[in-house]
Short mmCIF file of N, CA and C in Angstrom, two decimals:
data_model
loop_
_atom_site.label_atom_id
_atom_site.label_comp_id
_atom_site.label_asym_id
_atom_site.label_seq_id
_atom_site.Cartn_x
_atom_site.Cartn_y
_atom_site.Cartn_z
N UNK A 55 0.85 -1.17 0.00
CA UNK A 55 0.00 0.00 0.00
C UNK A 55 0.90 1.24 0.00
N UNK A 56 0.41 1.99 -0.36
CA UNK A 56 1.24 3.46 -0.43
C UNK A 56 0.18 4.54 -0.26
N UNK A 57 1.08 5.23 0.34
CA UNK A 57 0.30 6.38 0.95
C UNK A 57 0.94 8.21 0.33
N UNK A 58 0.26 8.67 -0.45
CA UNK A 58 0.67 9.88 -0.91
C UNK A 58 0.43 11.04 0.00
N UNK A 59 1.54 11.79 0.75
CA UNK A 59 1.40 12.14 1.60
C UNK A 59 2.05 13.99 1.84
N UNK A 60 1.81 14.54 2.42
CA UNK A 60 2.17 15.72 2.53
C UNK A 60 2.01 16.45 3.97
N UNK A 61 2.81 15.97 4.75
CA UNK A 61 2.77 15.68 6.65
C UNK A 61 2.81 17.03 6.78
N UNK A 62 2.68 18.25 6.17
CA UNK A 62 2.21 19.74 6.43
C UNK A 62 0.51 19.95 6.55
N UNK A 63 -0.19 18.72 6.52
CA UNK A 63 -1.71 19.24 6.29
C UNK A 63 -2.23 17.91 6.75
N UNK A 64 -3.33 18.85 8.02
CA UNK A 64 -3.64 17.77 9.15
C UNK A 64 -4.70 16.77 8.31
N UNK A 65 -5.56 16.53 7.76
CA UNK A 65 -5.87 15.33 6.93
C UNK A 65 -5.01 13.90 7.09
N UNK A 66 -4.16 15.00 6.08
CA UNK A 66 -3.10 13.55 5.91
C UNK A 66 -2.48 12.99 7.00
N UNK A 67 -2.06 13.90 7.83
CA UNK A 67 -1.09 13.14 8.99
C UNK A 67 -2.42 11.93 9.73
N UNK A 68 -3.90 12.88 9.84
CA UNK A 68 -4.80 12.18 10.37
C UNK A 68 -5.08 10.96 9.87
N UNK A 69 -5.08 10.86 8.69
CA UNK A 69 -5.14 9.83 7.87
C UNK A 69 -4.06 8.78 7.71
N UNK A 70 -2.77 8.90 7.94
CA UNK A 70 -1.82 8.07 7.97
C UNK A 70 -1.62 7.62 9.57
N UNK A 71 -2.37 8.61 10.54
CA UNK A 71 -2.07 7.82 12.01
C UNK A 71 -3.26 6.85 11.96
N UNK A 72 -4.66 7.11 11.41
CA UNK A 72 -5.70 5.74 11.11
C UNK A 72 -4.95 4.21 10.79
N UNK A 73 -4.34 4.82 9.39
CA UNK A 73 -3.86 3.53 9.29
C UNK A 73 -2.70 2.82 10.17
N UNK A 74 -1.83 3.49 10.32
CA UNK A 74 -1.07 3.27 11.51
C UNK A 74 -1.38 2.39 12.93
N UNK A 75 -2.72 3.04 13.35
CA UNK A 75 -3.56 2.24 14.25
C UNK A 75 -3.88 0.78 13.64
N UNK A 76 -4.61 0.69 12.63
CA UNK A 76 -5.12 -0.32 12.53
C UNK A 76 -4.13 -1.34 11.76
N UNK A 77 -2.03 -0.76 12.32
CA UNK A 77 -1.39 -2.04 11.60
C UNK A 77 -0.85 -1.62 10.84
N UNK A 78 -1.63 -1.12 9.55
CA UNK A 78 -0.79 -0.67 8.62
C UNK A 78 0.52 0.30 8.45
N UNK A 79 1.31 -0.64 7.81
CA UNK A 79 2.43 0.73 7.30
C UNK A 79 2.76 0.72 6.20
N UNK A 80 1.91 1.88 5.22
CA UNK A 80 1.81 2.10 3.77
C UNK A 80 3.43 2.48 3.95
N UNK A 81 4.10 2.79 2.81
CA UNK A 81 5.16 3.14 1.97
C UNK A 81 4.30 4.40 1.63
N UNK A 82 5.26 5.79 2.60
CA UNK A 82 5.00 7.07 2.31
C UNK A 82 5.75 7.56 1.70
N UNK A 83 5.01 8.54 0.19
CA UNK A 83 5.58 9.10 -0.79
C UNK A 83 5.28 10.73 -0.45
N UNK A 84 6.27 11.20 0.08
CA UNK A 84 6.01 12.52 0.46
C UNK A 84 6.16 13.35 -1.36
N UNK A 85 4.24 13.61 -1.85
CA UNK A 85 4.43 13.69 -3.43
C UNK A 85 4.84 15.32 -3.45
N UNK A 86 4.93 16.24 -3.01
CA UNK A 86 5.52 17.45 -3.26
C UNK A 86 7.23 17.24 -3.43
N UNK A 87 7.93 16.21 -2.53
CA UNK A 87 9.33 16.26 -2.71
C UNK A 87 9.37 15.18 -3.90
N UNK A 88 8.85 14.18 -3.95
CA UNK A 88 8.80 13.27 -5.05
C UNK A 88 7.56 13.02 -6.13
N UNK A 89 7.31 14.26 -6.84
CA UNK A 89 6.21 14.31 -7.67
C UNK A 89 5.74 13.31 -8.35
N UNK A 90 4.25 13.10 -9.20
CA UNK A 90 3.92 11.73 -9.81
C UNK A 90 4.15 12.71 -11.14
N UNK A 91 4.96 11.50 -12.02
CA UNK A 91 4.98 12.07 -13.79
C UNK A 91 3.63 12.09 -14.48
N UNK A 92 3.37 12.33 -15.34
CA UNK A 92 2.14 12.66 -15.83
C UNK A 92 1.23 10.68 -15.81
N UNK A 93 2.63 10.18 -16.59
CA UNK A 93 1.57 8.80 -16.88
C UNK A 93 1.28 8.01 -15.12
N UNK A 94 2.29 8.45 -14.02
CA UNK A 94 1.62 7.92 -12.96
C UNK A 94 0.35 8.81 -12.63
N UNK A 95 0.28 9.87 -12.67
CA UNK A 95 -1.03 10.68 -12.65
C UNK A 95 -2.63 9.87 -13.19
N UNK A 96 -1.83 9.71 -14.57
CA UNK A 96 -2.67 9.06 -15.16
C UNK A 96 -3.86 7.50 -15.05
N UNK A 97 -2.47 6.89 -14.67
CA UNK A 97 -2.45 4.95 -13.84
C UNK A 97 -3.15 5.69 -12.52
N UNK A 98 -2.96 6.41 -11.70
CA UNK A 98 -3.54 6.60 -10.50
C UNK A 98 -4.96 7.03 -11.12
N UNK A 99 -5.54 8.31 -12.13
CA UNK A 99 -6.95 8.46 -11.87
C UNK A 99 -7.65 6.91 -12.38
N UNK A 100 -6.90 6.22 -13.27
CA UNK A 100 -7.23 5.03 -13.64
C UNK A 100 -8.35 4.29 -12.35
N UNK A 101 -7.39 4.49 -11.49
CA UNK A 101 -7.26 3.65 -9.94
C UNK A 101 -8.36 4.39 -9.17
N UNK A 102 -8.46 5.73 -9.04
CA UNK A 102 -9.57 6.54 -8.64
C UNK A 102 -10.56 6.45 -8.97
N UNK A 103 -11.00 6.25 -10.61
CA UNK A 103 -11.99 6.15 -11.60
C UNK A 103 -12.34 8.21 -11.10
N UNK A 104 -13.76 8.34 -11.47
CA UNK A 104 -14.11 9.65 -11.41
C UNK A 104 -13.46 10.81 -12.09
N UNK A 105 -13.98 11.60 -12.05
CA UNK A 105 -13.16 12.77 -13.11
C UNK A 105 -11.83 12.89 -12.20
N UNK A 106 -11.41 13.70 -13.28
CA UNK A 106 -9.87 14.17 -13.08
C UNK A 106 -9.78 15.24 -11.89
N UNK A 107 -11.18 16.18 -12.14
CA UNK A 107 -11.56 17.36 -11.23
C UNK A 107 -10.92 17.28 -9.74
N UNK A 108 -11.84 15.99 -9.57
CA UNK A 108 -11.73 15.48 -8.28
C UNK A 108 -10.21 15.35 -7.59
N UNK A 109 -9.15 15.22 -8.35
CA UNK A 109 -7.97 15.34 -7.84
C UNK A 109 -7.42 16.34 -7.65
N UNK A 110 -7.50 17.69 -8.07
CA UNK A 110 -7.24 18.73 -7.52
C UNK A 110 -7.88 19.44 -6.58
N UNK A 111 -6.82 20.36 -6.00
CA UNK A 111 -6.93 21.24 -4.65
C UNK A 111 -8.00 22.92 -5.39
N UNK A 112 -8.89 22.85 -5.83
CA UNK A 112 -8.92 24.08 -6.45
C UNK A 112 -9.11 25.46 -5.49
N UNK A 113 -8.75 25.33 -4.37
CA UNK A 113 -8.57 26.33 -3.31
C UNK A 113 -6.90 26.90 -3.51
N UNK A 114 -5.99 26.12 -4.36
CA UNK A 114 -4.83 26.84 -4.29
C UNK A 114 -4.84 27.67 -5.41
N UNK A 115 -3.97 29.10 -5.18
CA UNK A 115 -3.73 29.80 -5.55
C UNK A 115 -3.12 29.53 -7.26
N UNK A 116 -2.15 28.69 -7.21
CA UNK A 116 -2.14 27.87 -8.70
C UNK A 116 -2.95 27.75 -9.75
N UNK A 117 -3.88 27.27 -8.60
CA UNK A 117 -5.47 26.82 -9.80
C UNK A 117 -5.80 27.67 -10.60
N UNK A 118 -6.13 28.79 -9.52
CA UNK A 118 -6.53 30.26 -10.76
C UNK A 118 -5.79 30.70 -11.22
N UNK A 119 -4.47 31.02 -10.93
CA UNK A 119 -3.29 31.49 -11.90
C UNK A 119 -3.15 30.63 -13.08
N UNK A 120 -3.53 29.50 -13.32
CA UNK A 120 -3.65 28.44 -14.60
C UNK A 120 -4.93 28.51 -14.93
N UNK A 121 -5.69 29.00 -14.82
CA UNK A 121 -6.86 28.66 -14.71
C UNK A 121 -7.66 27.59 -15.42
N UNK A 122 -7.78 27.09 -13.92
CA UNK A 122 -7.91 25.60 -14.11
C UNK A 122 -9.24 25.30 -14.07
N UNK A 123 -10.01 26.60 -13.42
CA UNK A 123 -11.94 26.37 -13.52
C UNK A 123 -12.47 25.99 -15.30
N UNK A 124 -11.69 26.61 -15.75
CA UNK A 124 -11.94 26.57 -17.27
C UNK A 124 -12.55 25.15 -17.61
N UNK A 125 -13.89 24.67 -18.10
CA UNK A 125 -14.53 23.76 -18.25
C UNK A 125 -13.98 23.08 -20.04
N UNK A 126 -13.55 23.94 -20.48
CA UNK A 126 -13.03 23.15 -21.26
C UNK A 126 -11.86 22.68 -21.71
N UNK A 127 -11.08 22.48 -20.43
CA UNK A 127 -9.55 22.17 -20.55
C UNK A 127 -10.40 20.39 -20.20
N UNK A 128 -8.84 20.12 -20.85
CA UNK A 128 -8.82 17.91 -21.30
C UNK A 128 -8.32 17.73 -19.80
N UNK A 129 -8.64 16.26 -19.85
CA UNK A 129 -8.06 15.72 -18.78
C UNK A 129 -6.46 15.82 -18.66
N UNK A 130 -6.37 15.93 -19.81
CA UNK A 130 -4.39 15.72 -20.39
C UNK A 130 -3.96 16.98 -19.24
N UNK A 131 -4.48 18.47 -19.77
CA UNK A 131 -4.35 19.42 -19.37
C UNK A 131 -4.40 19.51 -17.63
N UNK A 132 -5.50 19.00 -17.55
CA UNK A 132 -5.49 18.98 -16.30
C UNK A 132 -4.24 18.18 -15.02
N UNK A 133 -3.96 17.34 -15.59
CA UNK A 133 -3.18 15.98 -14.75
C UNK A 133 -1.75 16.89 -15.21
N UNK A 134 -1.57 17.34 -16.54
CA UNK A 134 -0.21 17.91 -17.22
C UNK A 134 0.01 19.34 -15.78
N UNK A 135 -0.92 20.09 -15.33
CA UNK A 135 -0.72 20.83 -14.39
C UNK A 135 -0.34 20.33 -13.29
N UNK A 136 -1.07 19.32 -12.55
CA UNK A 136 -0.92 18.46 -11.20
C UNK A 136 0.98 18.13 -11.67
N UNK A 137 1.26 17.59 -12.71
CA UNK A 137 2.80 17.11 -12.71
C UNK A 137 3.69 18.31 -12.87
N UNK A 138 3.40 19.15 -13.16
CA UNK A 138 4.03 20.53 -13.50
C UNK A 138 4.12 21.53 -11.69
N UNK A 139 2.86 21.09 -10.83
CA UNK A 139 2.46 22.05 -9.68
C UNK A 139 1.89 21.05 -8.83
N UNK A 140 2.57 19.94 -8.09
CA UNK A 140 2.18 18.90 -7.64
C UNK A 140 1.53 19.56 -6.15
N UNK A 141 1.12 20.77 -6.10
CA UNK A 141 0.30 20.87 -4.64
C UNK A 141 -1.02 21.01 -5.51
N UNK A 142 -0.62 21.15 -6.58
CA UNK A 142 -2.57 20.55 -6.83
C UNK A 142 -3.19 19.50 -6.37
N UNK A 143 -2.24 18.49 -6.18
CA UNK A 143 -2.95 17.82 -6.21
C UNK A 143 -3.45 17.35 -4.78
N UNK A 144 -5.10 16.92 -4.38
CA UNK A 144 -5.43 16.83 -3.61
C UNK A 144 -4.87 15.48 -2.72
N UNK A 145 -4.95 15.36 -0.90
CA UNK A 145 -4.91 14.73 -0.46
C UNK A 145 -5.25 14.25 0.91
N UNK A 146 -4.89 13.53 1.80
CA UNK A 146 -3.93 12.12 1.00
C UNK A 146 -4.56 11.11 0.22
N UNK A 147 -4.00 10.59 -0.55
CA UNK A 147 -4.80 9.53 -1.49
C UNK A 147 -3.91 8.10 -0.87
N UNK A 148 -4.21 7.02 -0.59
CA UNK A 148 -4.35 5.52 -0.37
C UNK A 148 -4.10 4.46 -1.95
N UNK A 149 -3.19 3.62 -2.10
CA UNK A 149 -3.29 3.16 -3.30
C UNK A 149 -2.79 2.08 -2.88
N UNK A 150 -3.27 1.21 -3.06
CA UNK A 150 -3.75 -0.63 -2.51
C UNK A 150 -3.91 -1.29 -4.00
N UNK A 151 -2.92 -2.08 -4.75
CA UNK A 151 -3.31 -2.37 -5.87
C UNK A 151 -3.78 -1.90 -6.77
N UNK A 152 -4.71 -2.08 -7.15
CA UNK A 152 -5.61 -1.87 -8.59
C UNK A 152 -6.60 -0.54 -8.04
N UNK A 153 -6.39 -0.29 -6.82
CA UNK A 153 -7.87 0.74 -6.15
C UNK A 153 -7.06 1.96 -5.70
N UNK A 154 -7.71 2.90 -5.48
CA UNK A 154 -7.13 4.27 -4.33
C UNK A 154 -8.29 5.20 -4.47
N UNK A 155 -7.86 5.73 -3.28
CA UNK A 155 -8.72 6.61 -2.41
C UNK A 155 -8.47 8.12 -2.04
N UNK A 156 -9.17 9.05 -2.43
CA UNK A 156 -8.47 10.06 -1.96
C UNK A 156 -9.42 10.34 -0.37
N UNK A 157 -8.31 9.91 0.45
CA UNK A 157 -8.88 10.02 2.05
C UNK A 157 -9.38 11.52 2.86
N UNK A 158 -10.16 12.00 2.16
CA UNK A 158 -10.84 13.71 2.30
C UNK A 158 -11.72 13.39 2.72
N UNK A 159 -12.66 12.97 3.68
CA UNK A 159 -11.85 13.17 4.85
C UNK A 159 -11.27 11.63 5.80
N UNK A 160 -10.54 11.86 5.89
CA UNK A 160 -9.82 10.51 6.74
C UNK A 160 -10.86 9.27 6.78
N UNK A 161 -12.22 9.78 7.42
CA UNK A 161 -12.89 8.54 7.89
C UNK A 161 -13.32 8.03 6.49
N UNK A 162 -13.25 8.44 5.62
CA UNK A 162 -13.76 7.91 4.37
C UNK A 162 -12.78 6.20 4.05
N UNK A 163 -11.90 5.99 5.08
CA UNK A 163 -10.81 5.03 4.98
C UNK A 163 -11.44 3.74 5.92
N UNK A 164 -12.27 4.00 6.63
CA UNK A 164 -12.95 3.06 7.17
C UNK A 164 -13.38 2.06 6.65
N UNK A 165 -14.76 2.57 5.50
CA UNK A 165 -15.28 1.29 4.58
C UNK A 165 -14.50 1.18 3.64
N UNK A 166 -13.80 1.65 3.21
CA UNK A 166 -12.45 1.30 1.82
C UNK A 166 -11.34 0.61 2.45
N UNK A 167 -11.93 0.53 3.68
CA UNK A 167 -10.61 -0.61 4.25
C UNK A 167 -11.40 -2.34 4.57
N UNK A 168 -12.24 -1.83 4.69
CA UNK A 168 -13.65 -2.99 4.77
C UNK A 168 -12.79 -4.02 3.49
#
């Protein structure tokens, strides 16, 4: 399991002491120091399913300086920003095989751990 992580933002830390409790110790990828390239971006929304939307932070300041509300930018575009400005991207996300989770909010890790 791996855990995409960014231990500056209480979510995530909350979310990695859950699993912690219950045993687990994902392999933490702190993704701001070690960014995902576009095609892991990609293999991950794979893994997410749901729009691309959903993986960004659109509260950062980034977003609108790219402007990223723009409804008719591609998914390409979109994920091509997240690898270019990796605090877009939202978190922490959970990736267990073939599945992942973006854990917003933590307890959402409960039944996805079911």
């Amino acid at each position: 399991m791996k855990f995409l992580h960014n231990p500056r933002c209480s979510k995530s830390r909350e979310a990695l002491a859950l699993l912690q409790a219950r045993g687990i110790a994902p392999e933490v990828v702190e993704y701001l120091v070690t960014p995902l390239s576009l095609p892991e971006l990609q293999a991950l929304h794979a893994r997410l399913g749901g729009p691309v939307r959903a993986m960004l932070r659109d509260g950062e300041d980034d977003y609108r300086e790219l402007g990223l509300a723009d409804a008719s930018l591609s998914d390409e575009q979109l994920l091509r920003a997240v690898a270019e400005r990796p605090r877009l991207m939202q978190r922490p996300i959970v990736i267990d095989g073939d599945r992942a989770l973006i854990a917003r909010p933590p307890a959402l890790l409960d039944d996805w751990l079911k």
